Short mmCIF file of C-alpha atoms in Angstrom, two decimals:
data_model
loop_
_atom_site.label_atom_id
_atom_site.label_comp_id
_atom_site.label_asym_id
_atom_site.label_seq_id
_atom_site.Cartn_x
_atom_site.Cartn_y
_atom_site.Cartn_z
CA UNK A 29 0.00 0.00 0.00
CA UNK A 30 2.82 2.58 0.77
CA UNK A 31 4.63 1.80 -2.65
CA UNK A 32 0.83 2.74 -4.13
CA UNK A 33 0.86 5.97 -2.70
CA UNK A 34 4.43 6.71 -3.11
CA UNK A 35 3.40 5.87 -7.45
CA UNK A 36 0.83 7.89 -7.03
CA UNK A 37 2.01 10.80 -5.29
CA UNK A 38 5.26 10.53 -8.52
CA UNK A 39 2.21 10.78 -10.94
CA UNK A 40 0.26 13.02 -9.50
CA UNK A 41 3.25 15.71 -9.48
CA UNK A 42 3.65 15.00 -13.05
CA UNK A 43 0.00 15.57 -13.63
CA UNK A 44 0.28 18.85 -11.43
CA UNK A 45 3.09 19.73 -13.50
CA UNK A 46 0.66 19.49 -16.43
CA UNK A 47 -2.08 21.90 -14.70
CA UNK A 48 -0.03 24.27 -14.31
CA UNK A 49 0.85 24.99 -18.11
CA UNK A 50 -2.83 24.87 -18.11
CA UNK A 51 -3.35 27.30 -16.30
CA UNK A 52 -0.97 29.47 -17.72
CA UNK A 53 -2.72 29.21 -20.67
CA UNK A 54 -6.09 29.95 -18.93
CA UNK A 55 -4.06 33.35 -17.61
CA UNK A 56 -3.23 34.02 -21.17
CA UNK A 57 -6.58 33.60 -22.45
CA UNK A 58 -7.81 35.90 -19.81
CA UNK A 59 -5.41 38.86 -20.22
CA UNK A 60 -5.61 38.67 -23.72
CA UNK A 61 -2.12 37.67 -24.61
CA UNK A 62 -3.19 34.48 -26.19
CA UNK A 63 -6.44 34.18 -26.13
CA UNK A 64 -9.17 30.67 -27.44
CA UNK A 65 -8.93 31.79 -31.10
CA UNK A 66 -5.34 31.82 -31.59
CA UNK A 67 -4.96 28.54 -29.74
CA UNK A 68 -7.58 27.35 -31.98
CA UNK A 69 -5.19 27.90 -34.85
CA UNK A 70 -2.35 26.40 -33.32
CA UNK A 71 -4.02 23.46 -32.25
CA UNK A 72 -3.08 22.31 -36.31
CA UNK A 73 0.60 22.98 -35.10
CA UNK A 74 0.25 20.45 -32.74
CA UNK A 75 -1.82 17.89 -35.05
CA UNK A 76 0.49 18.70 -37.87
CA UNK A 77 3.88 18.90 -36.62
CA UNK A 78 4.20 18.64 -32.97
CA UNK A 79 2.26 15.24 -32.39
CA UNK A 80 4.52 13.75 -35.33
CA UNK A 81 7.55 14.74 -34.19
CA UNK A 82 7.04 13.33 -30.85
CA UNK A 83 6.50 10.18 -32.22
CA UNK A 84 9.34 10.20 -34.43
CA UNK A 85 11.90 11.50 -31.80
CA UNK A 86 10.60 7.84 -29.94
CA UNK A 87 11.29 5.89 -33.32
CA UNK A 88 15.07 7.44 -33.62
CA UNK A 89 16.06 7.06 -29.93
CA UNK A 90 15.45 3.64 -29.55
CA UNK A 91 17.63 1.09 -30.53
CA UNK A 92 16.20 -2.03 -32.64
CA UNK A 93 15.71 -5.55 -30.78
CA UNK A 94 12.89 -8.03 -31.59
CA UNK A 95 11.01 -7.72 -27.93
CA UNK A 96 11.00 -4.15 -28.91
CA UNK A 97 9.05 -4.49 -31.85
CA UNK A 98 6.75 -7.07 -30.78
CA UNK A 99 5.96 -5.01 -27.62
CA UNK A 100 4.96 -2.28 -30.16
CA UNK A 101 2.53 -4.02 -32.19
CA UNK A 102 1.09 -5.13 -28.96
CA UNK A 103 0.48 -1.61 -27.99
CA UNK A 104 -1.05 -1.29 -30.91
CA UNK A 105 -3.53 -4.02 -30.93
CA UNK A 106 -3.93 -3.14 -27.50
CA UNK A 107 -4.82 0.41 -28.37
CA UNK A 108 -7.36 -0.66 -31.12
CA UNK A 109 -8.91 -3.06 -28.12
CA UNK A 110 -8.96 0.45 -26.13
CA UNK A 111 -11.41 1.92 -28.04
CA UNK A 112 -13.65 -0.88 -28.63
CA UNK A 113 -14.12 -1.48 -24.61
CA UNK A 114 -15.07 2.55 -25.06
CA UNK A 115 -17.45 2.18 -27.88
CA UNK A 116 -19.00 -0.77 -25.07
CA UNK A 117 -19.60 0.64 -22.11
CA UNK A 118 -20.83 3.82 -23.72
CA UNK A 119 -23.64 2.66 -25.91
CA UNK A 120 -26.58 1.94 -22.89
CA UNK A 121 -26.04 5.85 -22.60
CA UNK A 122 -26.56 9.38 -24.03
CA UNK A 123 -29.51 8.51 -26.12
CA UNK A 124 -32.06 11.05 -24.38
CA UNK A 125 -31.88 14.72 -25.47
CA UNK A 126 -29.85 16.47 -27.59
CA UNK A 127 -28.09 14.46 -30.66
CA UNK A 128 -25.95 17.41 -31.56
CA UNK A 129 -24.82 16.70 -27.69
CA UNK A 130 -24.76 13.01 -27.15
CA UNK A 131 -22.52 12.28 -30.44
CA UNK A 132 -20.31 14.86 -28.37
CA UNK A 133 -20.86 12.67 -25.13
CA UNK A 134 -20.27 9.38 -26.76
CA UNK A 135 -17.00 10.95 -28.88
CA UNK A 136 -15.84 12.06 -25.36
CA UNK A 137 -16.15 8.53 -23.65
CA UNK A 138 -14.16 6.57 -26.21
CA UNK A 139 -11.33 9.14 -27.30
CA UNK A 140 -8.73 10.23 -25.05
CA UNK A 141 -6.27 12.78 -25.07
CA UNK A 142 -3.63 10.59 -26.06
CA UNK A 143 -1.26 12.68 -28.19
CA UNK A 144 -1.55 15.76 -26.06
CA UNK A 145 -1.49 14.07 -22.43
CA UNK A 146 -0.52 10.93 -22.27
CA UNK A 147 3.05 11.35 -24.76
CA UNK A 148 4.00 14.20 -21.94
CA UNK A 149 3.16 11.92 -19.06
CA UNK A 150 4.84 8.46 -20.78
CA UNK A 151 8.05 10.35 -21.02
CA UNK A 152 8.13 11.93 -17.64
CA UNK A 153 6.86 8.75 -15.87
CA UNK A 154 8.65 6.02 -18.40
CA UNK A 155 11.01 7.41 -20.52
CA UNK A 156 11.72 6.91 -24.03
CA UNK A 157 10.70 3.70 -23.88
CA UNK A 158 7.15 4.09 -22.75
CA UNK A 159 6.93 7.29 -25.35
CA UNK A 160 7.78 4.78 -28.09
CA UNK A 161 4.91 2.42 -27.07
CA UNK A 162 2.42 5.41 -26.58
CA UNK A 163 3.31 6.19 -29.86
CA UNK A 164 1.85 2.79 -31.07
CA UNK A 165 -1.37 3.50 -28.87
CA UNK A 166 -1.85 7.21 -31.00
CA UNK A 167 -1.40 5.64 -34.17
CA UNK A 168 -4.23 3.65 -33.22
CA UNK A 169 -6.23 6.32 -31.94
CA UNK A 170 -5.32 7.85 -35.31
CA UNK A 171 -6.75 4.68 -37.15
CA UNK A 172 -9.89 4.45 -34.88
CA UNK A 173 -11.11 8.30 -34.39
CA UNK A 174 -10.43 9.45 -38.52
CA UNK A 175 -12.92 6.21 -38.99
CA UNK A 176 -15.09 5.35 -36.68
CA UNK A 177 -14.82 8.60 -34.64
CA UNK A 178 -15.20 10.91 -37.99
CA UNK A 179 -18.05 8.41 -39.06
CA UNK A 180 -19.99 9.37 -35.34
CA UNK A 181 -19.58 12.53 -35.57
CA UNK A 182 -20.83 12.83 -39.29
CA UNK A 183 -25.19 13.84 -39.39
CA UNK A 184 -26.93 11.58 -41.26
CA UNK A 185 -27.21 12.63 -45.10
CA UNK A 186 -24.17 14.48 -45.04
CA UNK A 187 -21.38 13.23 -47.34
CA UNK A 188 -19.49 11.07 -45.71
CA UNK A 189 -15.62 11.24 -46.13
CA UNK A 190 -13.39 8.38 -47.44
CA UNK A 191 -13.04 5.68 -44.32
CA UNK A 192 -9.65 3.89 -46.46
CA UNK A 193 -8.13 7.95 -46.99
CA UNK A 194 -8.84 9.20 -43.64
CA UNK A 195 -7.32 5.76 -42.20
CA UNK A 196 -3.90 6.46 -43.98
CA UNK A 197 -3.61 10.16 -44.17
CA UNK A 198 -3.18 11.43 -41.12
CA UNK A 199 -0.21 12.72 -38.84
CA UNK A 200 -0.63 9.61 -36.71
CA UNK A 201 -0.25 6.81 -39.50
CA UNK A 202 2.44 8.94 -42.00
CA UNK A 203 4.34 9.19 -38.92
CA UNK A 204 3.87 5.62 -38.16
CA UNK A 205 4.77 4.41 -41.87
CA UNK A 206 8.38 6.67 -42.10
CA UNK A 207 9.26 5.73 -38.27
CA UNK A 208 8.83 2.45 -38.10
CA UNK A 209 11.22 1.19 -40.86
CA UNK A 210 13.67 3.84 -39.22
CA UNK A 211 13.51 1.83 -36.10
CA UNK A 212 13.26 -1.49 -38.22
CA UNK A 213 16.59 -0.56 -39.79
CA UNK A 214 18.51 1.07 -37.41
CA UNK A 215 18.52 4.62 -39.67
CA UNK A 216 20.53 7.10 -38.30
CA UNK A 217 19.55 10.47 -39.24
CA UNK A 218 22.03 13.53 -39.58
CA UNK A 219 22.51 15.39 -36.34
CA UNK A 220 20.95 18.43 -37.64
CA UNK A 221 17.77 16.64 -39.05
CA UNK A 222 17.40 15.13 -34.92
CA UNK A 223 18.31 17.79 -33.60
CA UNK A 224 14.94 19.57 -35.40
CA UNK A 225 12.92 16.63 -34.66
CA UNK A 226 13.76 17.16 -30.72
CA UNK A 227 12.97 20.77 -30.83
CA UNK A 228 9.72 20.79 -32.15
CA UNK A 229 8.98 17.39 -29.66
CA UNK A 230 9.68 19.44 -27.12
CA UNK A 231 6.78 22.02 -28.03
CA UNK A 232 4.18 18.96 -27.10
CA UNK A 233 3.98 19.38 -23.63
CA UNK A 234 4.12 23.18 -22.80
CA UNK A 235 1.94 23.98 -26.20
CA UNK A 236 -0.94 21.42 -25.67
CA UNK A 237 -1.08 22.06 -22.50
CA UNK A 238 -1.13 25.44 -22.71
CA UNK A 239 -4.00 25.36 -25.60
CA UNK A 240 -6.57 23.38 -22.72
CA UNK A 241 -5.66 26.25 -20.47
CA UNK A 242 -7.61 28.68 -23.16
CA UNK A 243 -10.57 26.20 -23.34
CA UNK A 244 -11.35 25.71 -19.86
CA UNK A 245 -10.98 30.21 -20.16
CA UNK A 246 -14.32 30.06 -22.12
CA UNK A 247 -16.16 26.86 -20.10
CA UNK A 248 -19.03 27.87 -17.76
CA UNK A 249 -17.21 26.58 -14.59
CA UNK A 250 -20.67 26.38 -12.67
CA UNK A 251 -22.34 24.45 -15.78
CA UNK A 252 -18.77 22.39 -15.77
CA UNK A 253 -19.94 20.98 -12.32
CA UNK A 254 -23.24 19.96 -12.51
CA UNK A 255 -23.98 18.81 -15.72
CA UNK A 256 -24.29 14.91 -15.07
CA UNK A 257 -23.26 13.69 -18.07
CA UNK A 258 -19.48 14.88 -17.08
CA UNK A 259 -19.42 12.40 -14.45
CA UNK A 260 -20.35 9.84 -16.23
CA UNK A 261 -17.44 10.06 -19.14
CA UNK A 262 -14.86 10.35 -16.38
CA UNK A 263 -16.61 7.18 -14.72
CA UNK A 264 -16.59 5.32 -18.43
CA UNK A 265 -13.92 6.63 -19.68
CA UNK A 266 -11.10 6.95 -17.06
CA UNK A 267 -11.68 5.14 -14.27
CA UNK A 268 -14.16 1.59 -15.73
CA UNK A 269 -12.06 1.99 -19.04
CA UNK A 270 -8.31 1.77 -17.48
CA UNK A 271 -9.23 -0.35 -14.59
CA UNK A 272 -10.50 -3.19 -17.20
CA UNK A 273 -7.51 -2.26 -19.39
CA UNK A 274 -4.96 -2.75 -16.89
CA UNK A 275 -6.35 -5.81 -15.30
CA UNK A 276 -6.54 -7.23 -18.99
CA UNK A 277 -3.03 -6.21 -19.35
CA UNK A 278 -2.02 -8.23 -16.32
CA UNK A 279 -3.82 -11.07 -17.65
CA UNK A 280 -1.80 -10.77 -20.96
CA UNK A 281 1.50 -10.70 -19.12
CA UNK A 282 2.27 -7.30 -19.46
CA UNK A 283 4.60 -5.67 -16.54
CA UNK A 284 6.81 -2.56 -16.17
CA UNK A 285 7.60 0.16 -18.68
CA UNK A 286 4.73 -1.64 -21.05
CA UNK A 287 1.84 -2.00 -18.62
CA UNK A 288 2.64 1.77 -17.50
CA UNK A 289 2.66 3.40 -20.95
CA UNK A 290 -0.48 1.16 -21.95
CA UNK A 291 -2.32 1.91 -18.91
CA UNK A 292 -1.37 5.99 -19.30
CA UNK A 293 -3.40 5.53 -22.72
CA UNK A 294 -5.77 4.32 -21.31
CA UNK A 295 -6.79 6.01 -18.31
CA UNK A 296 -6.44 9.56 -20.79
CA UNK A 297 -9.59 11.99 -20.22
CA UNK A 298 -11.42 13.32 -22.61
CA UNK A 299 -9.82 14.48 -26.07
CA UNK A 300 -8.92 17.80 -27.38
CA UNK A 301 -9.91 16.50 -30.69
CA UNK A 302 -13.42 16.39 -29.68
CA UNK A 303 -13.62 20.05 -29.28
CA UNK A 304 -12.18 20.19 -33.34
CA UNK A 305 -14.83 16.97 -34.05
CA UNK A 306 -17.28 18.94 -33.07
CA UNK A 307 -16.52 22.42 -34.97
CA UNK A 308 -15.80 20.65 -38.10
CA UNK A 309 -19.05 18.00 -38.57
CA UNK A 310 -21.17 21.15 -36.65
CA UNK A 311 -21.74 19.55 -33.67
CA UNK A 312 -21.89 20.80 -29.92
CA UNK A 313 -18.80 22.39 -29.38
CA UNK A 314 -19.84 24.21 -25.84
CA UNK A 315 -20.88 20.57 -24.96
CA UNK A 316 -17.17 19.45 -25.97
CA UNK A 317 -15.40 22.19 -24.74
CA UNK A 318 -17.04 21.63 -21.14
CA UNK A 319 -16.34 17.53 -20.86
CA UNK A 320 -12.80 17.82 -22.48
CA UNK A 321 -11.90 20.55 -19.41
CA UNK A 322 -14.21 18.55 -16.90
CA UNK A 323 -12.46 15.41 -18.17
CA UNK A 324 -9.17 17.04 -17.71
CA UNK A 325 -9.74 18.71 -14.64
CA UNK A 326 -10.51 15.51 -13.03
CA UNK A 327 -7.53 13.68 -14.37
CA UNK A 328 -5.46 15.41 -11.84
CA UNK A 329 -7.17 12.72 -9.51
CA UNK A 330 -8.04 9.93 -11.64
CA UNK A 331 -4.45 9.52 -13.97
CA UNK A 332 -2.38 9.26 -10.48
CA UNK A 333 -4.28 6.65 -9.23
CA UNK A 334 -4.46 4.52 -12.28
CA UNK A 335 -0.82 5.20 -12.94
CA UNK A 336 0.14 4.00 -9.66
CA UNK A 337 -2.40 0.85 -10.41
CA UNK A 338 0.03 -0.20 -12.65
CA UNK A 339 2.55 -0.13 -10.83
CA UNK A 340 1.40 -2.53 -7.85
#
């Protein structure tokens, strides 16, 4: 019980670490400096260029071995299984009221904030190599929310995008397709072309975090708290979701670095991506704004413990 607390108190100052670059960004947003619409616009930095280099900067620091790679495709399936347990537990709910607001609600409870959130915490918690295995959990998120998340969030008679083009462009999967084979093959890149790749990584942390700060700016706190519907995402999505994850991790075999990084994907609130879902198929986007800071808000609590789950 003491070496639980002692993981969780280790997470739980990451975490804080993380709310306070949010709530820089929420000072920002209020003074004006930077406010919601400019973070708006850089939240394509982040998607575009930020995310991938993350990802990659895993790829090129890690050195080839077969255990490697077959504890990346794990991740991966194990990411895909992720979303499906989501897509489970939330279908009894959010079918009363709103639709604009329950495709938001059901978005929210299967997507996490795995790029922006979990990448920081992996590599502050395990290192590079629980960043390279997150990495294999956001390509999946890539492959599951440009699909099936895009496909929710689409209203019925609008023209629906290409499944097989969203699955392969994206950041997530490009990224995926040139790192891989540079792991594969032991590429080493000029220092000058790394040295970029580290630089922009390190925007992920400080940026994304930074970005939520702005959000949670324009949320009604008092609506934040007592809309019911924002408890019951964080009870689906980060504290049922993980807790079967990790104890189906266990099962598999999983210890260490890997049950760490593939428990931080799971227990991941609520996504930013929802908020941009939501704005682009003209859906709810107060509704998403609200549980993506709600979600986040109560991660400070909920990520620490499950963290430290996976560490017993």
């Amino acid at each position: 019980m003491r070496l639980f607390f002692e993981n969780m108190t280790t997470a739980g100052l990451q975490v804080l670490t993380l709310f306070l670059l949010i709530a820089v960004g929420f000072l920002l947003d209020k003074t004006g400096v930077f406010p919601e619409k400019a973070a708006r616009g850089c939240t394509d930095l982040l998607f575009y260029a930020v995310t991938p280099a993350v990802m990659l900067h895993s790829f090129l620091s890690m050195e080839y071995n077969r255990e490697r790679l077959f504890s990346f495709f794990l991740a991966f399936v194990l990411g895909l299984s992720t979303h499906f347990v989501g897509m489970l537990l939330s279908l009894p709910f959010f079918r009363k009221g709103r639709e604009d607001a329950n495709v938001v609600y059901h978005f929210a409870s299967i997507y996490g904030n795995m790029g922006y959130m979990c990448l920081p915490l992996a590599e502050k918690i395990t290192g590079s190599e629980g960043v390279f295995l997150c990495s294999s959990a956001v390509a999946a998120y890539n492959v599951m929310v440009f699909t099936h998340g895009a496909r929710l969030m689409t209203k019925k008679g609008a023209r629906r995008a290409s499944a097989l083009r969203s699955l392969f462009l994206n950041p997530g999967v490009l990224t995926l397709m040139v790192g891989l084979p540079l792991f594969i093959f032991s590429v080493k890149l000029p220092a000058p072309v790394t040295d970029a790749v580290d630089y922009i990584a390190s925007l992920n942390s400080p940026l994304a975090m930074i970005i939520l700060g702005t959000y949670i700016a324009h949320s009604d706190l008092k609506k934040l708290f007592l809309q019911k519907e924002h408890y019951l995402i964080v009870l689906l999505k980060q504290i049922l979701m993980p807790l079967i994850m990790i104890s189906l991790y266990r099962l598999l075999g999983l210890s260490g670095v890997p049950l760490t990084a593939c428990g931080i994907s799971a227990a991941a609130p609520a996504a930013a991506n929802t908020v941009l879902f939501a704005a682009k198929y003209d859906r709810d986007t107060a509704a998403a704004s609200q549980i993506v800071s709600f979600g986040t808000l109560a991660a400070v609590l909920t990520m620490p413990v499950m963290i430290a789950y996976t560490k017993l």
